PDB file of C-alpha atoms and ligand atoms in Angstrom:
ATOM      1  CA  MET A   1       3.077 -28.867  -1.429  1.00 87.00           C
ATOM      2  CA  PRO A   2       0.246 -27.310  -3.134  1.00 96.00           C
ATOM      3  CA  THR A   3      -1.111 -24.011  -2.466  1.00 98.00           C
ATOM      4  CA  ILE A   4      -3.923 -24.128   0.702  1.00 98.00           C
ATOM      5  CA  ILE A   5      -7.147 -22.397  -0.612  1.00 98.00           C
ATOM      6  CA  ALA A   6      -9.182 -20.891   2.926  1.00 98.00           C
ATOM      7  CA  ARG A   7     -12.015 -19.354   2.381  1.00 98.00           C
ATOM      8  CA  SER A   8     -14.156 -19.420   5.692  1.00 98.00           C
ATOM      9  CA  LEU A   9     -11.939 -18.622   9.684  1.00 98.00           C
ATOM     10  CA  HIS A  10     -12.285 -21.829  10.651  1.00 98.00           C
ATOM     11  CA  SER A  11     -10.421 -23.147   7.913  1.00 98.00           C
ATOM     12  CA  LEU A  12      -7.649 -20.522   8.095  1.00 98.00           C
ATOM     13  CA  LYS A  13      -7.503 -21.442  11.388  1.00 98.00           C
ATOM     14  CA  LYS A  14      -7.138 -25.207  11.347  1.00 97.00           C
ATOM     15  CA  ASN A  15      -4.542 -24.775   8.132  1.00 97.00           C
ATOM     16  CA  LEU A  16      -2.706 -22.350  10.421  1.00 97.00           C
ATOM     17  CA  ASN A  17      -2.512 -23.982  13.491  1.00 95.00           C
ATOM     18  CA  ARG A  18      -0.900 -26.711  11.701  1.00 92.00           C
ATOM     19  CA  VAL A  19       2.305 -25.333  11.213  1.00 89.00           C
ATOM     20  CA  LYS A  20       2.347 -22.163  13.696  1.00 75.00           C
ATOM     21  CA  LYS A  21       4.539 -24.681  15.843  1.00 78.00           C
ATOM     22  CA  ASN A  22       7.506 -25.578  13.295  1.00 87.00           C
ATOM     23  CA  LYS A  23       7.130 -22.473  10.667  1.00 95.00           C
ATOM     24  CA  LYS A  24       7.827 -18.885  11.382  1.00 97.00           C
ATOM     25  CA  ILE A  25       4.608 -17.238   9.285  1.00 98.00           C
ATOM     26  CA  GLY A  26       5.041 -14.222   6.597  1.00 98.00           C
ATOM     27  CA  LEU A  27       1.486 -12.252   5.785  1.00 98.00           C
ATOM     28  CA  ILE A  28       1.431 -10.363   2.733  1.00 99.00           C
ATOM     29  CA  PRO A  29      -1.781  -8.327   2.618  1.00 99.00           C
ATOM     30  CA  THR A  30      -3.493  -7.736  -0.368  1.00 98.00           C
ATOM     31  CA  MET A  31      -6.774  -6.151  -2.517  1.00 98.00           C
ATOM     32  CA  GLY A  32      -6.109  -8.779  -5.152  1.00 98.00           C
ATOM     33  CA  SER A  33      -5.090  -8.020  -9.116  1.00 98.00           C
ATOM     34  CA  LEU A  34      -1.963  -8.862  -8.296  1.00 98.00           C
ATOM     35  CA  HIS A  35       1.572  -7.171  -9.787  1.00 98.00           C
ATOM     36  CA  ASP A  36       5.230  -7.283  -9.921  1.00 98.00           C
ATOM     37  CA  GLY A  37       5.039  -5.067  -6.806  1.00 98.00           C
ATOM     38  CA  HIS A  38       2.997  -7.485  -4.569  1.00 98.00           C
ATOM     39  CA  LEU A  39       5.669 -10.602  -6.167  1.00 98.00           C
ATOM     40  CA  ALA A  40       8.396  -8.324  -4.496  1.00 98.00           C
ATOM     41  CA  LEU A  41       6.775  -8.614  -1.621  1.00 98.00           C
ATOM     42  CA  ILE A  42       5.958 -13.016  -1.705  1.00 98.00           C
ATOM     43  CA  LYS A  43       9.475 -13.421  -2.938  1.00 98.00           C
ATOM     44  CA  LYS A  44      11.026 -11.717   0.423  1.00 98.00           C
ATOM     45  CA  SER A  45       8.724 -13.747   2.605  1.00 98.00           C
ATOM     46  CA  LYS A  46       9.716 -17.314   0.755  1.00 98.00           C
ATOM     47  CA  LYS A  47      13.339 -16.161   1.012  1.00 98.00           C
ATOM     48  CA  LEU A  48      13.356 -15.864   4.550  1.00 98.00           C
ATOM     49  CA  LYS A  49      11.403 -18.644   4.092  1.00 97.00           C
ATOM     50  CA  PHE A  50       8.607 -18.131   5.984  1.00 98.00           C
ATOM     51  CA  PHE A  51       4.873 -19.915   5.622  1.00 98.00           C
ATOM     52  CA  THR A  52       3.846 -17.361   3.559  1.00 98.00           C
ATOM     53  CA  VAL A  53       0.107 -16.752   3.524  1.00 98.00           C
ATOM     54  CA  VAL A  54      -1.394 -14.026   0.824  1.00 99.00           C
ATOM     55  CA  THR A  55      -4.938 -12.350   2.212  1.00 99.00           C
ATOM     56  CA  ILE A  56      -7.118 -11.502  -0.969  1.00 98.00           C
ATOM     57  CA  PHE A  57      -9.759  -8.685   0.379  1.00 98.00           C
ATOM     58  CA  VAL A  58     -11.466  -6.058  -1.349  1.00 98.00           C
ATOM     59  CA  ASN A  59     -11.579  -3.778   1.976  1.00 98.00           C
ATOM     60  CA  PRO A  60     -14.871  -2.178   1.804  1.00 98.00           C
ATOM     61  CA  LEU A  61     -13.737  -0.060   4.875  1.00 98.00           C
ATOM     62  CA  GLN A  62     -10.506   1.884   3.252  1.00 98.00           C
ATOM     63  CA  PHE A  63     -13.112   2.969   0.264  1.00 97.00           C
ATOM     64  CA  ASN A  64     -14.742   6.516   0.794  1.00 93.00           C
ATOM     65  CA  ASN A  65     -16.289   6.931  -2.491  1.00 93.00           C
ATOM     66  CA  LYS A  66     -18.741   3.656  -3.643  1.00 94.00           C
ATOM     67  CA  ASN A  67     -17.854   4.196  -6.987  1.00 94.00           C
ATOM     68  CA  ASP A  68     -14.413   3.373  -6.561  1.00 94.00           C
ATOM     69  CA  LEU A  69     -14.894   0.509  -4.626  1.00 97.00           C
ATOM     70  CA  LYS A  70     -17.227  -0.859  -7.458  1.00 96.00           C
ATOM     71  CA  LYS A  71     -14.101  -0.171 -10.050  1.00 95.00           C
ATOM     72  CA  TYR A  72     -11.957  -1.531  -8.473  1.00 97.00           C
ATOM     73  CA  PRO A  73      -9.933  -4.096 -10.662  1.00 97.00           C
ATOM     74  CA  VAL A  74     -10.763  -7.721  -9.647  1.00 97.00           C
ATOM     75  CA  GLN A  75      -9.269 -11.258 -11.019  1.00 98.00           C
ATOM     76  CA  GLU A  76      -9.620 -13.710  -8.898  1.00 98.00           C
ATOM     77  CA  LYS A  77      -8.962 -16.800 -10.944  1.00 98.00           C
ATOM     78  CA  LYS A  78      -6.058 -15.261 -12.256  1.00 98.00           C
ATOM     79  CA  ASP A  79      -4.476 -14.535  -8.811  1.00 98.00           C
ATOM     80  CA  LEU A  80      -4.864 -17.834  -7.829  1.00 98.00           C
ATOM     81  CA  ASN A  81      -2.676 -19.643 -11.062  1.00 98.00           C
ATOM     82  CA  ILE A  82      -0.319 -16.997  -9.959  1.00 98.00           C
ATOM     83  CA  LEU A  83      -0.312 -17.396  -6.124  1.00 98.00           C
ATOM     84  CA  LYS A  84      -0.096 -21.259  -6.694  1.00 98.00           C
ATOM     85  CA  LYS A  85       2.440 -21.047  -9.310  1.00 98.00           C
ATOM     86  CA  ILE A  86       4.369 -19.322  -7.261  1.00 98.00           C
ATOM     87  CA  ASN A  87       3.879 -21.816  -4.257  1.00 98.00           C
ATOM     88  CA  VAL A  88       2.544 -19.341  -1.839  1.00 98.00           C
ATOM     89  CA  ASP A  89       1.652 -21.469   1.424  1.00 98.00           C
ATOM     90  CA  LEU A  90      -1.386 -20.014   1.881  1.00 98.00           C
ATOM     91  CA  VAL A  91      -4.443 -18.123   0.422  1.00 98.00           C
ATOM     92  CA  PHE A  92      -6.956 -16.337   2.325  1.00 99.00           C
ATOM     93  CA  ILE A  93      -9.989 -15.237   0.743  1.00 98.00           C
ATOM     94  CA  PRO A  94     -12.632 -14.363   3.114  1.00 98.00           C
ATOM     95  CA  LYS A  95     -16.309 -12.981   2.338  1.00 98.00           C
ATOM     96  CA  THR A  96     -16.964  -9.435   3.651  1.00 98.00           C
ATOM     97  CA  GLN A  97     -19.270 -11.014   6.327  1.00 98.00           C
ATOM     98  CA  GLN A  98     -16.247 -12.651   7.107  1.00 98.00           C
ATOM     99  CA  ILE A  99     -14.483  -9.759   8.061  1.00 98.00           C
ATOM    100  CA  TYR A 100     -17.391  -7.532   9.529  1.00 98.00           C
ATOM    101  CA  PRO A 101     -20.242  -9.180  10.108  1.00 98.00           C
ATOM    102  CA  PHE A 102     -23.866  -7.693  10.443  1.00 98.00           C
ATOM    103  CA  GLY A 103     -23.147  -4.978  13.501  1.00 98.00           C
ATOM    104  CA  TYR A 104     -19.836  -4.701  13.249  1.00 98.00           C
ATOM    105  CA  SER A 105     -18.485  -1.970  15.082  1.00 98.00           C
ATOM    106  CA  THR A 106     -15.405  -1.497  16.028  1.00 98.00           C
ATOM    107  CA  TYR A 107     -12.371   0.329  14.494  1.00 98.00           C
ATOM    108  CA  ILE A 108      -8.531   1.022  14.460  1.00 98.00           C
ATOM    109  CA  LYS A 109      -8.231   5.699  14.373  1.00 98.00           C
ATOM    110  CA  GLU A 110      -4.599   7.007  14.170  1.00 98.00           C
ATOM    111  CA  ILE A 111      -5.274  10.530  15.252  1.00 98.00           C
ATOM    112  CA  ASN A 112      -1.844  12.678  14.247  1.00 98.00           C
ATOM    113  CA  HIS A 113      -1.036  11.278  10.717  1.00 98.00           C
ATOM    114  CA  SER A 114      -4.351  10.064   9.069  1.00 98.00           C
ATOM    115  CA  ASN A 115      -5.731  13.057   8.413  1.00 98.00           C
ATOM    116  CA  ILE A 116      -2.547  14.690   6.046  1.00 98.00           C
ATOM    117  CA  LEU A 117      -1.568  13.753   2.561  1.00 98.00           C
ATOM    118  CA  CYS A 118      -4.548  10.414   1.127  1.00 98.00           C
ATOM    119  CA  GLY A 119      -5.908  10.908   4.365  1.00 98.00           C
ATOM    120  CA  GLU A 120      -7.132  14.600   3.526  1.00 98.00           C
ATOM    121  CA  TYR A 121      -8.833  13.836   0.596  1.00 98.00           C
ATOM    122  CA  ARG A 122     -10.049   9.984   1.723  1.00 97.00           C
ATOM    123  CA  ALA A 123     -11.703  10.466   5.192  1.00 97.00           C
ATOM    124  CA  ASN A 124     -11.546   7.604   7.084  1.00 98.00           C
ATOM    125  CA  HIS A 125      -9.655   5.969   4.391  1.00 98.00           C
ATOM    126  CA  PHE A 126      -6.887   4.970   7.406  1.00 98.00           C
ATOM    127  CA  SER A 127      -9.290   3.935   9.728  1.00 98.00           C
ATOM    128  CA  GLY A 128     -10.623   1.416   7.240  1.00 98.00           C
ATOM    129  CA  VAL A 129      -6.780   0.349   6.371  1.00 98.00           C
ATOM    130  CA  LEU A 130      -5.248  -0.175   9.661  1.00 99.00           C
ATOM    131  CA  THR A 131      -8.362  -2.088  10.939  1.00 99.00           C
ATOM    132  CA  VAL A 132      -8.685  -4.307   8.016  1.00 99.00           C
ATOM    133  CA  VAL A 133      -5.199  -5.010   8.126  1.00 99.00           C
ATOM    134  CA  CYS A 134      -4.780  -4.901  12.438  1.00 98.00           C
ATOM    135  CA  LYS A 135      -7.750  -7.734  11.783  1.00 98.00           C
ATOM    136  CA  LEU A 136      -5.764  -9.966   9.756  1.00 98.00           C
ATOM    137  CA  PHE A 137      -2.625 -10.075  12.347  1.00 98.00           C
ATOM    138  CA  ILE A 138      -5.221 -11.134  14.956  1.00 98.00           C
ATOM    139  CA  LEU A 139      -6.226 -13.841  12.942  1.00 98.00           C
ATOM    140  CA  ILE A 140      -3.394 -14.835  10.901  1.00 98.00           C
ATOM    141  CA  GLN A 141      -0.403 -13.794  13.995  1.00 97.00           C
ATOM    142  CA  PRO A 142       2.317 -13.657  11.452  1.00 98.00           C
ATOM    143  CA  ASP A 143       5.327 -13.134  13.010  1.00 98.00           C
ATOM    144  CA  SER A 144       6.770 -10.841  10.003  1.00 98.00           C
ATOM    145  CA  ALA A 145       4.302  -9.046   7.364  1.00 99.00           C
ATOM    146  CA  PHE A 146       5.004  -7.902   4.402  1.00 99.00           C
ATOM    147  CA  PHE A 147       4.427  -3.665   2.828  1.00 98.00           C
ATOM    148  CA  GLY A 148       5.300  -1.761  -0.136  1.00 98.00           C
ATOM    149  CA  GLU A 149       6.837   1.535   0.180  1.00 98.00           C
ATOM    150  CA  LYS A 150       4.609   3.194  -2.983  1.00 98.00           C
ATOM    151  CA  ASP A 151       1.801   3.373   0.165  1.00 98.00           C
ATOM    152  CA  PHE A 152       4.316   4.794   2.325  1.00 98.00           C
ATOM    153  CA  GLN A 153       1.718   6.612   4.788  1.00 98.00           C
ATOM    154  CA  GLN A 154       0.118   3.387   4.293  1.00 98.00           C
ATOM    155  CA  LEU A 155       3.512   1.976   5.636  1.00 98.00           C
ATOM    156  CA  PHE A 156       4.594   4.017   8.054  1.00 98.00           C
ATOM    157  CA  LEU A 157       1.240   4.385   9.785  1.00 99.00           C
ATOM    158  CA  ILE A 158       0.768   0.200   9.995  1.00 99.00           C
ATOM    159  CA  LYS A 159       4.139   0.581  11.601  1.00 98.00           C
ATOM    160  CA  LYS A 160       3.181   3.113  13.994  1.00 98.00           C
ATOM    161  CA  MET A 161      -0.219   0.629  14.713  1.00 98.00           C
ATOM    162  CA  VAL A 162       1.943  -2.704  15.364  1.00 99.00           C
ATOM    163  CA  LYS A 163       4.360   0.107  18.030  1.00 98.00           C
ATOM    164  CA  ASP A 164       1.650   1.867  19.846  1.00 98.00           C
ATOM    165  CA  LEU A 165      -0.359  -1.317  20.509  1.00 98.00           C
ATOM    166  CA  ASN A 166       2.166  -3.517  20.995  1.00 98.00           C
ATOM    167  CA  LEU A 167       0.933  -6.319  18.163  1.00 98.00           C
ATOM    168  CA  GLU A 168       4.102  -8.572  18.374  1.00 98.00           C
ATOM    169  CA  VAL A 169       4.877  -8.505  14.162  1.00 98.00           C
ATOM    170  CA  LYS A 170       7.924  -7.459  12.380  1.00 98.00           C
ATOM    171  CA  ILE A 171       6.657  -4.960   9.619  1.00 99.00           C
ATOM    172  CA  ILE A 172       8.906  -5.498   6.540  1.00 98.00           C
ATOM    173  CA  SER A 173       9.322  -2.962   3.800  1.00 98.00           C
ATOM    174  CA  VAL A 174      10.065  -3.419   0.019  1.00 98.00           C
ATOM    175  CA  SER A 175      10.914  -0.238  -2.595  1.00 98.00           C
ATOM    176  CA  THR A 176       8.502   0.364  -5.152  1.00 98.00           C
ATOM    177  CA  VAL A 177       8.274  -1.646  -8.233  1.00 98.00           C
ATOM    178  CA  ARG A 178       7.766   0.312 -11.336  1.00 98.00           C
ATOM    179  CA  ASP A 179       7.237  -0.593 -15.025  1.00 97.00           C
ATOM    180  CA  SER A 180       9.537  -0.131 -18.151  1.00 96.00           C
ATOM    181  CA  ASN A 181       8.372   3.568 -17.801  1.00 95.00           C
ATOM    182  CA  GLY A 182       8.854   4.100 -14.063  1.00 97.00           C
ATOM    183  CA  LEU A 183       5.271   3.990 -13.091  1.00 98.00           C
ATOM    184  CA  ALA A 184       4.519   2.943  -9.654  1.00 98.00           C
ATOM    185  CA  LEU A 185       2.471  -0.823 -10.005  1.00 98.00           C
ATOM    186  CA  SER A 186      -0.135  -0.505  -8.822  1.00 98.00           C
ATOM    187  CA  SER A 187      -3.550  -2.564  -9.445  1.00 97.00           C
ATOM    188  CA  ARG A 188      -5.662   0.180 -10.325  1.00 96.00           C
ATOM    189  CA  ASN A 189      -2.587   0.808 -13.676  1.00 97.00           C
ATOM    190  CA  LYS A 190      -4.785  -1.976 -15.181  1.00 95.00           C
ATOM    191  CA  LEU A 191      -7.655   0.824 -15.503  1.00 96.00           C
ATOM    192  CA  LEU A 192      -5.574   3.072 -17.962  1.00 97.00           C
ATOM    193  CA  ASP A 193      -5.475   2.779 -20.911  1.00 95.00           C
ATOM    194  CA  SER A 194      -2.429   2.704 -23.187  1.00 94.00           C
ATOM    195  CA  LYS A 195      -1.886   5.908 -24.093  1.00 94.00           C
ATOM    196  CA  SER A 196      -2.550   6.907 -19.989  1.00 96.00           C
ATOM    197  CA  LEU A 197      -0.303   4.077 -18.797  1.00 96.00           C
ATOM    198  CA  LYS A 198       2.231   5.809 -20.795  1.00 94.00           C
ATOM    199  CA  LEU A 199       1.423   9.578 -19.450  1.00 96.00           C
ATOM    200  CA  ALA A 200       1.971   8.327 -15.698  1.00 98.00           C
ATOM    201  CA  GLY A 201       5.500   7.711 -16.347  1.00 97.00           C
ATOM    202  CA  ALA A 202       5.771  10.915 -16.528  1.00 97.00           C
ATOM    203  CA  ILE A 203       5.273  11.383 -12.632  1.00 98.00           C
ATOM    204  CA  TYR A 204       8.785   9.016 -11.708  1.00 98.00           C
ATOM    205  CA  LYS A 205      10.867  10.564 -14.470  1.00 98.00           C
ATOM    206  CA  ILE A 206       9.707  14.665 -12.910  1.00 98.00           C
ATOM    207  CA  LEU A 207      10.485  13.616  -9.097  1.00 98.00           C
ATOM    208  CA  LYS A 208      13.417  12.478  -9.776  1.00 97.00           C
ATOM    209  CA  LYS A 209      14.058  15.623 -10.879  1.00 96.00           C
ATOM    210  CA  SER A 210      13.836  16.755  -7.244  1.00 96.00           C
ATOM    211  CA  LYS A 211      17.573  17.665  -5.925  1.00 93.00           C
ATOM    212  CA  VAL A 212      18.217  19.670  -2.331  1.00 92.00           C
ATOM    213  CA  LYS A 213      21.221  21.477  -3.887  1.00 92.00           C
ATOM    214  CA  ASN A 214      19.012  22.191  -6.842  1.00 94.00           C
ATOM    215  CA  PHE A 215      16.549  24.113  -4.842  1.00 94.00           C
ATOM    216  CA  LYS A 216      16.075  27.080  -2.353  1.00 86.00           C
ATOM    217  CA  ASN A 217      12.979  25.841  -0.654  1.00 93.00           C
ATOM    218  CA  THR A 218       9.930  23.604  -0.683  1.00 95.00           C
ATOM    219  CA  LYS A 219       7.710  26.055  -2.515  1.00 96.00           C
ATOM    220  CA  ALA A 220       9.907  26.432  -5.444  1.00 97.00           C
ATOM    221  CA  LEU A 221      10.409  22.729  -5.768  1.00 97.00           C
ATOM    222  CA  VAL A 222       6.378  21.569  -5.162  1.00 98.00           C
ATOM    223  CA  LEU A 223       6.213  24.865  -7.602  1.00 98.00           C
ATOM    224  CA  TYR A 224       8.149  23.485 -10.045  1.00 98.00           C
ATOM    225  CA  LEU A 225       7.196  20.097 -10.323  1.00 98.00           C
ATOM    226  CA  LYS A 226       3.921  21.464 -10.423  1.00 98.00           C
ATOM    227  CA  LYS A 227       4.166  23.165 -13.299  1.00 98.00           C
ATOM    228  CA  GLN A 228       6.952  20.150 -14.803  1.00 98.00           C
ATOM    229  CA  LEU A 229       3.490  17.535 -14.464  1.00 98.00           C
ATOM    230  CA  ILE A 230       1.265  20.529 -15.988  1.00 98.00           C
ATOM    231  CA  ASN A 231       3.437  20.216 -19.332  1.00 98.00           C
ATOM    232  CA  ASN A 232       3.517  16.612 -19.030  1.00 97.00           C
ATOM    233  CA  GLY A 233      -0.370  16.118 -19.288  1.00 97.00           C
ATOM    234  CA  ILE A 234      -0.803  15.168 -15.617  1.00 97.00           C
ATOM    235  CA  VAL A 235      -3.378  17.993 -14.571  1.00 97.00           C
ATOM    236  CA  ASP A 236      -5.283  16.908 -11.979  1.00 98.00           C
ATOM    237  CA  ILE A 237      -2.958  16.686  -9.143  1.00 98.00           C
ATOM    238  CA  GLU A 238      -4.342  16.487  -6.090  1.00 98.00           C
ATOM    239  CA  TYR A 239      -1.771  17.070  -3.629  1.00 98.00           C
ATOM    240  CA  ILE A 240       2.129  17.798  -3.636  1.00 98.00           C
ATOM    241  CA  GLU A 241       3.713  17.794  -0.467  1.00 98.00           C
ATOM    242  CA  ILE A 242       7.469  17.564   0.993  1.00 97.00           C
ATOM    243  CA  ARG A 243       7.530  16.311   4.821  1.00 98.00           C
ATOM    244  CA  GLN A 244       9.925  13.662   6.748  1.00 97.00           C
ATOM    245  CA  SER A 245      10.608  10.605   5.740  1.00 97.00           C
ATOM    246  CA  LYS A 246      10.952   9.239   9.292  1.00 96.00           C
ATOM    247  CA  ASN A 247       7.745  11.714  11.203  1.00 97.00           C
ATOM    248  CA  LEU A 248       5.853  13.272   7.881  1.00 98.00           C
ATOM    249  CA  GLU A 249       6.210  16.113   9.357  1.00 97.00           C
ATOM    250  CA  LYS A 250       6.410  19.113   6.789  1.00 96.00           C
ATOM    251  CA  VAL A 251       9.805  20.962   5.754  1.00 94.00           C
ATOM    252  CA  ASN A 252       9.939  24.111   4.448  1.00 93.00           C
ATOM    253  CA  ILE A 253      13.590  24.262   3.843  1.00 93.00           C
ATOM    254  CA  LEU A 254      15.424  21.139   1.967  1.00 93.00           C
ATOM    255  CA  ASN A 255      17.760  19.762   4.266  1.00 89.00           C
ATOM    256  CA  LYS A 256      19.151  16.373   3.757  1.00 89.00           C
ATOM    257  CA  GLY A 257      19.677  16.218   7.500  1.00 90.00           C
ATOM    258  CA  HIS A 258      15.535  15.343   7.339  1.00 89.00           C
ATOM    259  CA  GLN A 259      14.851  12.864   5.014  1.00 94.00           C
ATOM    260  CA  PRO A 260      12.455  14.727   2.817  1.00 96.00           C
ATOM    261  CA  ARG A 261      10.303  12.634   0.888  1.00 97.00           C
ATOM    262  CA  VAL A 262       8.588  14.307  -1.888  1.00 98.00           C
ATOM    263  CA  PHE A 263       5.040  13.014  -2.032  1.00 98.00           C
ATOM    264  CA  ILE A 264       1.905  13.107  -5.121  1.00 98.00           C
ATOM    265  CA  ALA A 265      -1.410  11.821  -5.877  1.00 98.00           C
ATOM    266  CA  ALA A 266      -3.375  12.918  -9.072  1.00 98.00           C
ATOM    267  CA  TYR A 267      -5.380  11.780 -11.674  1.00 97.00           C
ATOM    268  CA  LEU A 268      -5.276  10.266 -14.985  1.00 97.00           C
ATOM    269  CA  LYS A 269      -8.575   9.950 -16.807  1.00 94.00           C
ATOM    270  CA  GLY A 270     -10.113   9.528 -13.167  1.00 94.00           C
ATOM    271  CA  VAL A 271      -7.427   6.775 -11.972  1.00 96.00           C
ATOM    272  CA  ARG A 272      -5.473   7.853  -8.569  1.00 96.00           C
ATOM    273  CA  LEU A 273      -2.136   7.056  -9.260  1.00 98.00           C
ATOM    274  CA  ILE A 274       0.381   8.434  -5.442  1.00 98.00           C
ATOM    275  CA  ASP A 275       3.690   8.114  -6.115  1.00 98.00           C
ATOM    276  CA  ASN A 276       6.803   9.236  -3.332  1.00 98.00           C
ATOM    277  CA  TYR A 277      10.804   9.403  -3.776  1.00 98.00           C
ATOM    278  CA  LYS A 278      13.111  10.490  -1.254  1.00 97.00           C
ATOM    279  CA  ILE A 279      14.485  13.517  -2.086  1.00 96.00           C
ATOM    280  CA  ASN A 280      18.711  13.607  -2.161  1.00 91.00           C
TER     281      ASN A 280
HETATM  282  O1  PAF B   1      -2.381  -2.103   0.277  1.00 50.52           O
HETATM  283  C1  PAF B   1      -3.545  -2.686   0.474  1.00 50.52           C
HETATM  284  O2  PAF B   1      -3.947  -3.386  -1.047  1.00 50.52           O
HETATM  285  C2  PAF B   1      -4.157  -2.411   1.361  1.00 50.52           C
HETATM  286  O3  PAF B   1      -3.952  -1.085   1.474  1.00 50.52           O
HETATM  287  C3  PAF B   1      -4.055  -3.124   2.288  1.00 50.52           C
HETATM  288  C4  PAF B   1      -2.857  -3.027   3.225  1.00 50.52           C
HETATM  289  C5  PAF B   1      -3.801  -4.764   1.569  1.00 50.52           C
HETATM  290  C6  PAF B   1      -5.807  -3.595   3.419  1.00 50.52           C
HETATM  291  O4  PAF B   1      -7.028  -3.751   2.326  1.00 50.52           O
END
C-alpha cells in the first residue's frame, strides 16, 4: 500500500476509520527533519506490525524562543521521500491552524517535574510538548506511541501524563541513536558545521566516564564532567545534573540502587544539545 499523506483532520479521520477495526495503530510524533533516531522508532512500530502513523508538526507551543522556532530545520519533501521509501502507512502533516485554531486556550500542565532540567531554562516548553502530544493521542487514538530516550525528561513526562489522565496508549521507548562519534542524533544537529559536529561527539565520550566506583558523590562527578567538557571545547554548559531515572529526584551520593542518570544541556555555536547517560 502506498503511504497515505493526510494534511487535514478530515483526511486523517477518514483514513484512520478504515483501519481502526482490524489493525493496531503505532504513532511516532515528530517535528520533521528526520534522522536515524526517528527511523529506529518507526522500525519498532513496524516490527510490531502496527499500522504506523508518523506526524510532522513543528509545534510552536514548545518553543520559548521565536528565533529558535524560525531556525528549526524543515525538509518536508525529503522527509516524505524517506517515509514513503520505508513504507510508513500514514503521514499526518497538519497546519498550525488545525491544531491550534483561532482562540485556542486549553493546555496540559504538569507541575512537579516540568520546571527542572530543561524546563528550568525553557519556560512552558513541556506544557507545549504535553499539549500537542495529548492532542495527537486524541486525534489518532494510537494503541502505542514511540519516543526516544535522548529526550529522557520528555519521555518521563509523557508517561506521567498517560498515567495521570488514564490515557489508553502504551508508551514504548527506544534507546538513543548516536552517530559514529557518539553524538546523540537530533534534528538540531543539522544546524552544526562539520567541526562543531566533531566537537559535540565529546559530550557522550565524557558522560561515559561517569562511574559510581570512581566518584564519592555527585558534586565531585559534576565538577569532573564540567572540567572535561570545557577542556574539550564545550564551554557553554547550561546544566549538568545527576538525578534518579525513575522519578527524576536529585541524588547527592552515588548509589547504583537509585539508577542515577547524568543529564546535560550545552550550547555549541548557538545550537542547544542535550544528552543523558545511565551511570553504572
Ligand atoms: O520530540 C519531539 O520531536 C517533539 O517534542 C514531539 C514529541 C514531536 C512533540 O512536538
